[in-house]
Short mmCIF file of C-alpha atoms in Angstrom, two decimals:
data_model
loop_
_atom_site.label_atom_id
_atom_site.label_comp_id
_atom_site.label_asym_id
_atom_site.label_seq_id
_atom_site.Cartn_x
_atom_site.Cartn_y
_atom_site.Cartn_z
CA MET A 1 -9.75 4.33 25.63
CA GLU A 2 -8.45 1.32 23.74
CA LYS A 3 -4.70 1.31 23.19
CA ILE A 4 -2.55 0.15 20.31
CA LYS A 5 -1.79 -3.53 20.73
CA TRP A 6 1.68 -4.62 19.69
CA VAL A 7 3.73 -7.75 19.33
CA LEU A 8 7.34 -8.33 18.36
CA ASN A 9 7.93 -10.67 15.45
CA THR A 10 9.18 -14.04 16.70
CA MET A 11 7.72 -16.08 13.83
CA PRO A 12 10.11 -18.70 12.39
CA LYS A 13 11.85 -17.53 9.22
CA SER A 14 11.67 -19.17 5.83
CA ASP A 15 14.18 -18.65 2.98
CA LYS A 16 14.73 -14.92 3.54
CA GLU A 17 16.68 -14.09 0.41
CA LYS A 18 14.35 -16.07 -1.83
CA SER A 19 11.31 -14.24 -0.46
CA ILE A 20 12.64 -10.86 -1.68
CA GLU A 21 14.28 -11.82 -4.98
CA ILE A 22 11.24 -10.44 -6.85
CA LEU A 23 11.95 -6.97 -5.40
CA THR A 24 15.58 -6.30 -6.27
CA GLU A 25 16.50 -2.79 -7.38
CA LYS A 26 16.94 -4.18 -10.91
CA GLU A 27 13.39 -5.57 -11.00
CA VAL A 28 11.85 -2.46 -9.47
CA ASN A 29 13.75 -0.26 -11.93
CA LYS A 30 11.89 -2.00 -14.75
CA ALA A 31 8.59 -0.96 -13.18
CA LYS A 32 9.78 2.59 -12.61
CA LYS A 33 10.97 2.87 -16.22
CA PHE A 34 7.52 1.74 -17.39
CA HIS A 35 5.76 4.24 -15.11
CA LYS A 36 8.03 7.05 -16.32
CA SER A 37 6.69 6.47 -19.86
CA PHE A 38 3.26 7.74 -18.74
CA PRO A 39 2.57 11.39 -19.64
CA GLN A 40 0.95 11.69 -16.19
CA TYR A 41 4.14 10.55 -14.43
CA SER A 42 5.97 12.75 -11.99
CA GLU A 43 7.77 11.82 -8.80
CA THR A 44 5.49 12.20 -5.80
CA PRO A 45 6.86 14.42 -2.99
CA LEU A 46 8.89 13.20 -0.04
CA VAL A 47 7.89 15.60 2.72
CA SER A 48 10.32 16.16 5.58
CA LEU A 49 8.45 16.97 8.81
CA ASN A 50 11.44 18.54 10.55
CA ASN A 51 9.52 20.33 13.29
CA LEU A 52 7.41 17.32 14.15
CA ALA A 53 10.59 15.22 14.36
CA LYS A 54 12.07 17.76 16.78
CA GLU A 55 8.87 17.79 18.83
CA LEU A 56 8.90 13.98 19.07
CA GLY A 57 12.62 13.68 19.80
CA VAL A 58 13.71 11.85 16.66
CA SER A 59 16.19 12.80 13.93
CA GLY A 60 13.77 12.89 11.02
CA ILE A 61 10.27 11.98 9.80
CA TYR A 62 9.84 11.62 6.04
CA VAL A 63 6.44 11.12 4.40
CA LYS A 64 6.19 9.84 0.82
CA ASP A 65 2.97 11.54 -0.30
CA GLU A 66 1.13 9.36 -2.81
CA SER A 67 -1.94 11.62 -2.91
CA TYR A 68 -0.36 13.15 -6.04
CA ARG A 69 0.06 9.90 -8.02
CA PHE A 70 -1.18 10.19 -11.63
CA GLY A 71 -3.98 12.54 -10.53
CA LEU A 72 -5.78 9.54 -8.97
CA ASN A 73 -5.16 10.50 -5.32
CA ALA A 74 -3.60 7.15 -4.32
CA PHE A 75 -0.67 4.82 -4.99
CA LYS A 76 -2.65 1.80 -6.19
CA VAL A 77 -2.45 2.58 -9.91
CA LEU A 78 1.28 1.81 -9.79
CA GLY A 79 0.60 -1.87 -9.16
CA GLY A 80 -2.43 -2.40 -11.35
CA SER A 81 -1.02 -0.64 -14.41
CA TYR A 82 2.29 -2.51 -14.26
CA ALA A 83 0.61 -5.90 -13.77
CA MET A 84 -1.77 -5.28 -16.67
CA ALA A 85 1.13 -4.22 -18.88
CA LYS A 86 3.16 -7.30 -17.90
CA TYR A 87 0.17 -9.53 -18.64
CA LEU A 88 -0.28 -7.95 -22.09
CA ALA A 89 3.45 -8.16 -22.79
CA GLU A 90 3.39 -11.90 -22.10
CA LYS A 91 0.28 -12.32 -24.26
CA LEU A 92 2.07 -10.51 -27.10
CA GLY A 93 5.35 -12.38 -26.58
CA LYS A 94 7.19 -9.15 -25.81
CA ASP A 95 9.29 -7.79 -22.96
CA ILE A 96 7.77 -4.99 -20.87
CA SER A 97 10.61 -2.72 -22.04
CA GLU A 98 9.10 -2.91 -25.56
CA LEU A 99 5.74 -1.61 -24.39
CA PRO A 100 5.95 1.94 -23.06
CA TYR A 101 2.64 3.62 -22.28
CA GLU A 102 2.09 5.24 -25.70
CA LYS A 103 2.62 1.95 -27.53
CA LEU A 104 0.55 0.01 -25.03
CA ILE A 105 -2.53 2.19 -25.62
CA SER A 106 -2.14 2.27 -29.42
CA GLU A 107 -4.78 0.99 -31.85
CA GLU A 108 -2.15 -1.38 -33.25
CA ILE A 109 -1.77 -3.16 -29.89
CA LYS A 110 -5.54 -3.14 -29.28
CA LYS A 111 -6.14 -4.87 -32.64
CA GLU A 112 -3.48 -7.46 -31.86
CA LEU A 113 -4.94 -8.22 -28.44
CA GLY A 114 -8.64 -8.12 -29.20
CA ASP A 115 -11.16 -7.54 -26.43
CA ILE A 116 -10.14 -8.19 -22.82
CA THR A 117 -12.13 -7.66 -19.62
CA PHE A 118 -10.20 -7.11 -16.40
CA TYR A 119 -11.87 -8.13 -13.12
CA THR A 120 -11.01 -7.00 -9.60
CA ALA A 121 -12.34 -6.36 -6.10
CA THR A 122 -11.57 -3.15 -4.22
CA ASP A 123 -12.54 -0.74 -1.50
CA GLY A 124 -11.87 2.03 -4.03
CA ASN A 125 -8.29 2.96 -4.86
CA HIS A 126 -7.14 -0.27 -6.52
CA GLY A 127 -10.34 -0.55 -8.55
CA ARG A 128 -10.06 3.03 -9.73
CA GLY A 129 -6.51 2.34 -10.93
CA ILE A 130 -7.65 -0.80 -12.80
CA ALA A 131 -10.61 1.02 -14.36
CA TRP A 132 -8.42 3.97 -15.38
CA THR A 133 -5.79 1.73 -16.99
CA ALA A 134 -8.41 -0.44 -18.76
CA SER A 135 -10.01 2.70 -20.15
CA LYS A 136 -6.65 3.92 -21.50
CA LEU A 137 -6.16 0.48 -23.10
CA LYS A 138 -9.64 0.70 -24.68
CA GLN A 139 -10.58 -2.44 -22.76
CA LYS A 140 -13.34 -3.25 -20.24
CA SER A 141 -13.21 -3.63 -16.48
CA VAL A 142 -15.56 -5.13 -13.89
CA VAL A 143 -15.10 -3.99 -10.30
CA TYR A 144 -16.74 -5.42 -7.15
CA MET A 145 -16.68 -3.46 -3.89
CA PRO A 146 -17.31 -4.82 -0.38
CA LYS A 147 -20.32 -3.98 1.74
CA GLY A 148 -20.13 -0.50 3.26
CA SER A 149 -17.86 0.93 0.55
CA SER A 150 -17.98 4.67 -0.07
CA LYS A 151 -20.47 5.84 -2.73
CA ILE A 152 -17.98 8.54 -3.75
CA ARG A 153 -15.30 5.93 -4.40
CA LEU A 154 -17.80 3.89 -6.44
CA ASP A 155 -18.70 6.98 -8.49
CA ASN A 156 -15.00 7.62 -9.20
CA ILE A 157 -14.65 4.07 -10.56
CA LEU A 158 -17.82 4.35 -12.65
CA ALA A 159 -16.48 7.62 -14.08
CA GLU A 160 -13.54 5.67 -15.52
CA GLY A 161 -15.99 3.52 -17.52
CA ALA A 162 -15.98 0.38 -15.35
CA ASP A 163 -18.92 -1.90 -14.67
CA ALA A 164 -18.77 -1.39 -10.90
CA SER A 165 -21.03 -2.19 -7.96
CA ILE A 166 -21.08 -2.41 -4.17
CA THR A 167 -21.82 -5.96 -3.03
CA GLU A 168 -23.20 -7.37 0.22
CA LEU A 169 -19.90 -9.22 0.78
CA ASN A 170 -16.80 -8.50 2.84
CA TYR A 171 -13.55 -7.73 0.98
CA ASP A 172 -12.21 -11.27 0.83
CA ASP A 173 -15.52 -12.67 -0.43
CA ALA A 174 -15.69 -9.89 -3.04
CA VAL A 175 -12.25 -11.06 -4.23
CA ARG A 176 -13.61 -14.60 -4.55
CA LEU A 177 -16.60 -13.31 -6.52
CA ALA A 178 -14.34 -11.39 -8.92
CA ALA A 179 -12.10 -14.44 -9.43
CA LYS A 180 -15.10 -16.69 -10.05
CA ASN A 181 -16.61 -14.37 -12.65
CA ALA A 182 -13.26 -13.71 -14.34
CA GLU A 183 -12.84 -17.45 -14.84
CA LYS A 184 -16.45 -17.94 -15.90
CA ASN A 185 -16.31 -15.15 -18.50
CA ASN A 186 -12.75 -15.72 -19.73
CA GLY A 187 -11.59 -12.46 -18.19
CA VAL A 188 -8.37 -11.51 -16.42
CA MET A 189 -8.26 -11.24 -12.62
CA VAL A 190 -6.04 -8.37 -11.43
CA GLN A 191 -5.74 -8.54 -7.65
CA ASP A 192 -2.96 -7.58 -5.26
CA THR A 193 -3.50 -10.59 -3.05
CA ALA A 194 -2.04 -13.99 -3.92
CA TRP A 195 -3.22 -17.51 -3.24
CA GLU A 196 -2.23 -20.99 -4.38
CA GLY A 197 -2.31 -20.98 -8.18
CA TYR A 198 -2.58 -17.19 -8.43
CA VAL A 199 0.85 -15.66 -8.03
CA ASP A 200 2.22 -13.96 -11.17
CA ILE A 201 -0.10 -10.94 -11.28
CA PRO A 202 0.23 -10.23 -7.51
CA VAL A 203 4.04 -10.34 -7.93
CA TRP A 204 3.86 -7.82 -10.78
CA ILE A 205 1.58 -5.59 -8.71
CA MET A 206 4.08 -5.63 -5.85
CA GLN A 207 6.90 -4.79 -8.26
CA GLY A 208 4.78 -1.88 -9.50
CA TYR A 209 4.39 -0.63 -5.93
CA GLY A 210 8.18 -0.74 -5.74
CA THR A 211 8.35 2.41 -7.88
CA MET A 212 7.44 4.58 -4.90
CA ALA A 213 9.98 2.80 -2.68
CA LEU A 214 12.73 3.40 -5.22
CA GLU A 215 11.68 7.04 -5.59
CA ALA A 216 11.74 7.44 -1.79
CA LYS A 217 15.23 5.92 -1.56
CA GLU A 218 16.55 8.32 -4.18
CA GLN A 219 14.79 11.31 -2.58
CA LEU A 220 16.16 10.47 0.87
CA GLU A 221 19.69 10.32 -0.57
CA LYS A 222 19.17 13.76 -2.16
CA GLN A 223 18.22 15.05 1.31
CA GLY A 224 21.45 13.61 2.75
CA VAL A 225 19.87 10.53 4.37
CA ASP A 226 21.85 7.43 3.42
CA ARG A 227 19.03 5.14 4.59
CA PRO A 228 15.99 5.24 6.88
CA THR A 229 16.55 3.62 10.26
CA HIS A 230 12.82 2.84 10.59
CA ILE A 231 9.82 2.29 8.32
CA PHE A 232 6.22 2.41 9.54
CA VAL A 233 4.03 0.82 6.85
CA GLN A 234 0.36 -0.11 6.75
CA ALA A 235 -0.96 -3.54 5.78
CA GLY A 236 -4.22 -4.77 4.34
CA VAL A 237 -3.43 -8.01 2.52
CA GLY A 238 0.26 -7.08 2.88
CA SER A 239 1.14 -6.41 -0.77
CA LEU A 240 2.18 -2.81 -0.16
CA ALA A 241 4.00 -3.58 3.08
CA GLY A 242 5.69 -6.60 1.52
CA ALA A 243 6.74 -4.59 -1.53
CA ILE A 244 8.20 -1.74 0.54
CA LEU A 245 10.00 -3.95 3.04
CA GLY A 246 11.11 -6.43 0.36
CA PHE A 247 12.68 -3.65 -1.69
CA PHE A 248 14.53 -2.06 1.23
CA ALA A 249 15.65 -5.47 2.53
CA SER A 250 17.05 -6.25 -0.91
CA VAL A 251 18.85 -2.90 -1.14
CA TYR A 252 20.25 -2.72 2.41
CA LYS A 253 20.97 -6.44 2.94
CA GLU A 254 22.29 -6.85 6.50
CA ASN A 255 21.29 -3.31 7.50
CA VAL A 256 17.54 -3.50 6.88
CA PRO A 257 15.53 -0.63 8.41
CA ILE A 258 13.53 -1.57 11.52
CA THR A 259 10.10 -2.04 9.99
CA ILE A 260 6.83 -1.84 11.89
CA VAL A 261 3.65 -3.11 10.22
CA VAL A 262 0.49 -1.18 11.12
CA GLU A 263 -3.08 -2.54 10.82
CA PRO A 264 -6.64 -1.68 11.89
CA ASN A 265 -7.68 -3.61 14.98
CA LEU A 266 -10.75 -4.96 13.14
CA ALA A 267 -8.66 -6.40 10.29
CA ASP A 268 -5.36 -7.29 11.95
CA CYS A 269 -4.47 -10.60 10.30
CA TYR A 270 -0.70 -9.97 10.50
CA TYR A 271 -0.82 -8.94 14.16
CA ARG A 272 -2.85 -12.08 14.99
CA SER A 273 -0.46 -14.23 12.96
CA ALA A 274 2.47 -12.84 14.94
CA VAL A 275 0.65 -13.46 18.23
CA GLN A 276 0.00 -17.06 17.17
CA GLY A 277 3.69 -17.20 16.33
CA ASP A 278 3.96 -20.43 14.35
CA GLY A 279 4.69 -18.75 11.01
CA LYS A 280 1.28 -19.54 9.53
CA PRO A 281 -1.22 -16.83 8.53
CA VAL A 282 -4.30 -16.21 10.65
CA ASN A 283 -7.39 -14.97 8.81
CA VAL A 284 -9.87 -12.43 10.16
CA GLU A 285 -13.51 -12.97 9.19
CA GLY A 286 -16.66 -10.86 9.26
CA ASP A 287 -17.45 -7.36 8.06
CA MET A 288 -14.26 -5.69 9.37
CA ALA A 289 -16.09 -2.36 9.65
CA THR A 290 -13.03 -0.19 10.25
CA LEU A 291 -12.61 3.46 9.30
CA MET A 292 -9.51 2.32 7.36
CA ALA A 293 -11.47 0.86 4.44
CA GLY A 294 -8.37 0.34 2.31
CA LEU A 295 -6.90 -1.93 4.98
CA ALA A 296 -10.08 -3.92 5.74
CA CYS A 297 -8.67 -7.22 4.47
CA GLY A 298 -8.73 -10.38 6.53
CA GLU A 299 -6.64 -12.83 4.49
CA PRO A 300 -2.91 -12.19 3.92
CA ASN A 301 -1.26 -12.25 0.51
CA ILE A 302 0.92 -15.39 0.72
CA ILE A 303 3.85 -13.62 -0.99
CA GLY A 304 3.69 -10.55 1.22
CA PHE A 305 3.24 -12.75 4.28
CA GLU A 306 6.57 -14.50 3.71
CA ILE A 307 8.42 -11.19 3.36
CA LEU A 308 6.85 -9.64 6.45
CA LYS A 309 7.31 -12.83 8.48
CA ASN A 310 11.00 -12.81 7.54
CA TYR A 311 11.86 -9.13 7.92
CA ALA A 312 9.29 -7.12 9.94
CA ILE A 313 10.28 -6.36 13.54
CA ALA A 314 6.86 -5.67 15.05
CA PHE A 315 3.14 -5.60 14.26
CA LEU A 316 0.66 -3.02 15.57
CA SER A 317 -3.13 -3.38 15.86
CA CYS A 318 -4.62 0.12 15.90
CA PRO A 319 -8.05 1.50 16.85
CA ASP A 320 -9.64 3.82 14.29
CA TYR A 321 -8.87 6.98 16.27
CA ILE A 322 -5.16 6.43 15.58
CA ALA A 323 -5.80 6.90 11.85
CA ALA A 324 -7.96 9.96 12.53
CA LYS A 325 -5.14 11.41 14.67
CA GLY A 326 -2.73 10.91 11.79
CA MET A 327 -5.11 12.68 9.39
CA ARG A 328 -5.34 15.73 11.66
CA ILE A 329 -1.59 15.90 12.32
CA SER A 330 -0.96 15.72 8.56
CA ALA A 331 -3.54 18.37 7.72
CA ALA A 332 -2.54 20.85 10.47
CA PRO A 333 1.21 20.38 11.04
CA LEU A 334 3.53 22.34 13.27
CA LYS A 335 4.55 25.74 11.89
CA GLY A 336 7.16 25.32 9.18
CA ASP A 337 6.16 21.78 8.24
CA ARG A 338 4.23 21.14 5.04
CA SER A 339 0.55 20.20 5.22
CA ILE A 340 -0.36 16.78 3.80
CA ILE A 341 -3.85 15.65 2.82
CA SER A 342 -3.97 12.09 4.08
CA GLY A 343 -6.91 9.70 3.95
CA GLU A 344 -7.80 7.14 6.59
CA SER A 345 -5.60 4.30 5.36
CA GLY A 346 -2.77 6.66 4.49
CA ALA A 347 -2.60 8.31 7.90
CA VAL A 348 -2.43 5.39 10.33
CA PRO A 349 1.40 5.01 10.25
CA LEU A 350 1.92 8.65 11.27
CA GLY A 351 -0.85 8.43 13.86
CA SER A 352 0.72 5.33 15.40
CA LEU A 353 4.24 6.80 15.37
CA PHE A 354 3.03 9.99 17.07
CA THR A 355 1.10 8.03 19.71
CA ILE A 356 3.99 5.69 20.51
CA LEU A 357 6.44 8.57 20.89
CA LYS A 358 4.12 10.79 22.97
CA ASP A 359 2.39 8.32 25.29
CA ASP A 360 4.52 6.86 28.09
CA CYS A 361 2.49 3.67 28.18
CA TYR A 362 4.49 2.71 25.06
CA LYS A 363 7.85 3.30 26.72
CA GLU A 364 8.78 -0.38 26.49
CA LEU A 365 7.80 -0.49 22.81
CA ARG A 366 9.94 2.58 22.06
CA LYS A 367 12.88 0.80 23.65
CA GLU A 368 12.25 -2.44 21.72
CA LEU A 369 12.03 -0.51 18.45
CA LYS A 370 15.12 1.61 19.22
CA LEU A 371 13.17 4.80 18.59
CA ASP A 372 15.41 7.64 19.79
CA GLU A 373 17.14 10.85 18.78
CA ASN A 374 18.99 9.05 15.98
CA SER A 375 15.89 7.63 14.31
CA LYS A 376 15.13 8.58 10.69
CA ILE A 377 11.62 7.33 10.00
CA LEU A 378 10.07 6.76 6.58
CA ILE A 379 6.27 6.67 6.18
CA PHE A 380 4.06 6.21 3.13
CA ASN A 381 0.90 8.30 2.84
CA THR A 382 -0.86 5.93 0.46
CA GLU A 383 -3.94 8.04 -0.26
CA GLY A 384 -5.33 11.55 -0.13
CA ASN A 385 -8.96 12.41 0.60
CA THR A 386 -10.40 9.63 -1.56
CA ASP A 387 -13.63 9.99 0.44
CA PRO A 388 -13.88 13.82 0.78
CA THR A 389 -17.03 13.73 2.95
CA LYS A 390 -15.44 11.39 5.49
CA TYR A 391 -12.25 13.45 5.39
CA ILE A 392 -14.15 16.60 6.40
CA ASP A 393 -16.10 14.71 9.08
CA ILE A 394 -12.80 13.70 10.69
CA VAL A 395 -10.47 16.64 10.09
CA TRP A 396 -12.97 19.51 10.37
CA ASP A 397 -15.73 18.05 12.53
CA GLY A 398 -13.66 15.90 14.87
CA GLU A 399 -15.02 12.40 14.33
CA TYR A 400 -13.02 9.62 16.03
CA LYS A 401 -11.62 11.71 18.87
CA SER A 402 -8.42 10.46 20.49
CA LYS A 403 -9.31 11.72 23.99
#
């Protein structure tokens, strides 16, 4: 059976401090304050898997469970909503602090703004967050999904009032289609990947993602953990991973947690970039038909890439069964640990951690990552069962067996 491939990060560093200045605690606090103005806001749980940690020989495993976020079953709405609010604030000549949720969705603001159409590409979670926010703003949204996307995820986006469709394109080409049509129709592109000339909105999205990192930091401190020693975080384009690592690097300065970036082996642009080693991104092309649909992205976000190049310690390229393993461990934990409903893209960090700690073929990697009895490991479950049929196929019916 195919193993996890891994590589330590030896890429040359750029201006490290500059790469994370967008993710200071002060900046992320602005996003959190905005999110707290939503009536749907509540802190998502930080689940301590004490018995699993004991079983695996580490001090602690902590899972930030984003399946509860705003009733949308995934973290993505944090980024899209904040970026859309920041865009509207700039259009109105206001600071984001002047536009809490209730004011933002008011008729007064709608009249001042006129009609706006937001465009995006998504495998599901990001597009649902954009459609939901646009609906609250009484605005329109157009959402393109890559080939092979889940019909259930499409239906969830349509239910929020979006003009949504599944294309015959891969994710990166769907992004290009959305950008082209946004420009053609005088719309607003809201995407969590950045490229030359398109930076502001991806930065705001990453700052929005920072809300869950700040929550996790505060929750860990309440549990008596001064800081995590390790973070396992998944990457698609790298916006989430860059936001999480950028925030913790900014907070902990010279004592940054050892961070491991986890990807599907069919969409492992960061792993391949690290193997190439020259500090330049490597793109993955083709359909990228991985189980981890939310991570099936072949072209890195240039902002996230700089942060991960500067601060990540290692990159993992994982077969699909690793994500399935993480889903089953989450759903059926050891006695005394809390069950977590984790979707495919949400579960791969826990699946990879478990595999590395249990399988002796990763003994060298454990040593390189300093994973031992003192390790306090933070993980982000970025989605729940956003495709319930696939979830049951894996967790109940045993698809993607690990042996």
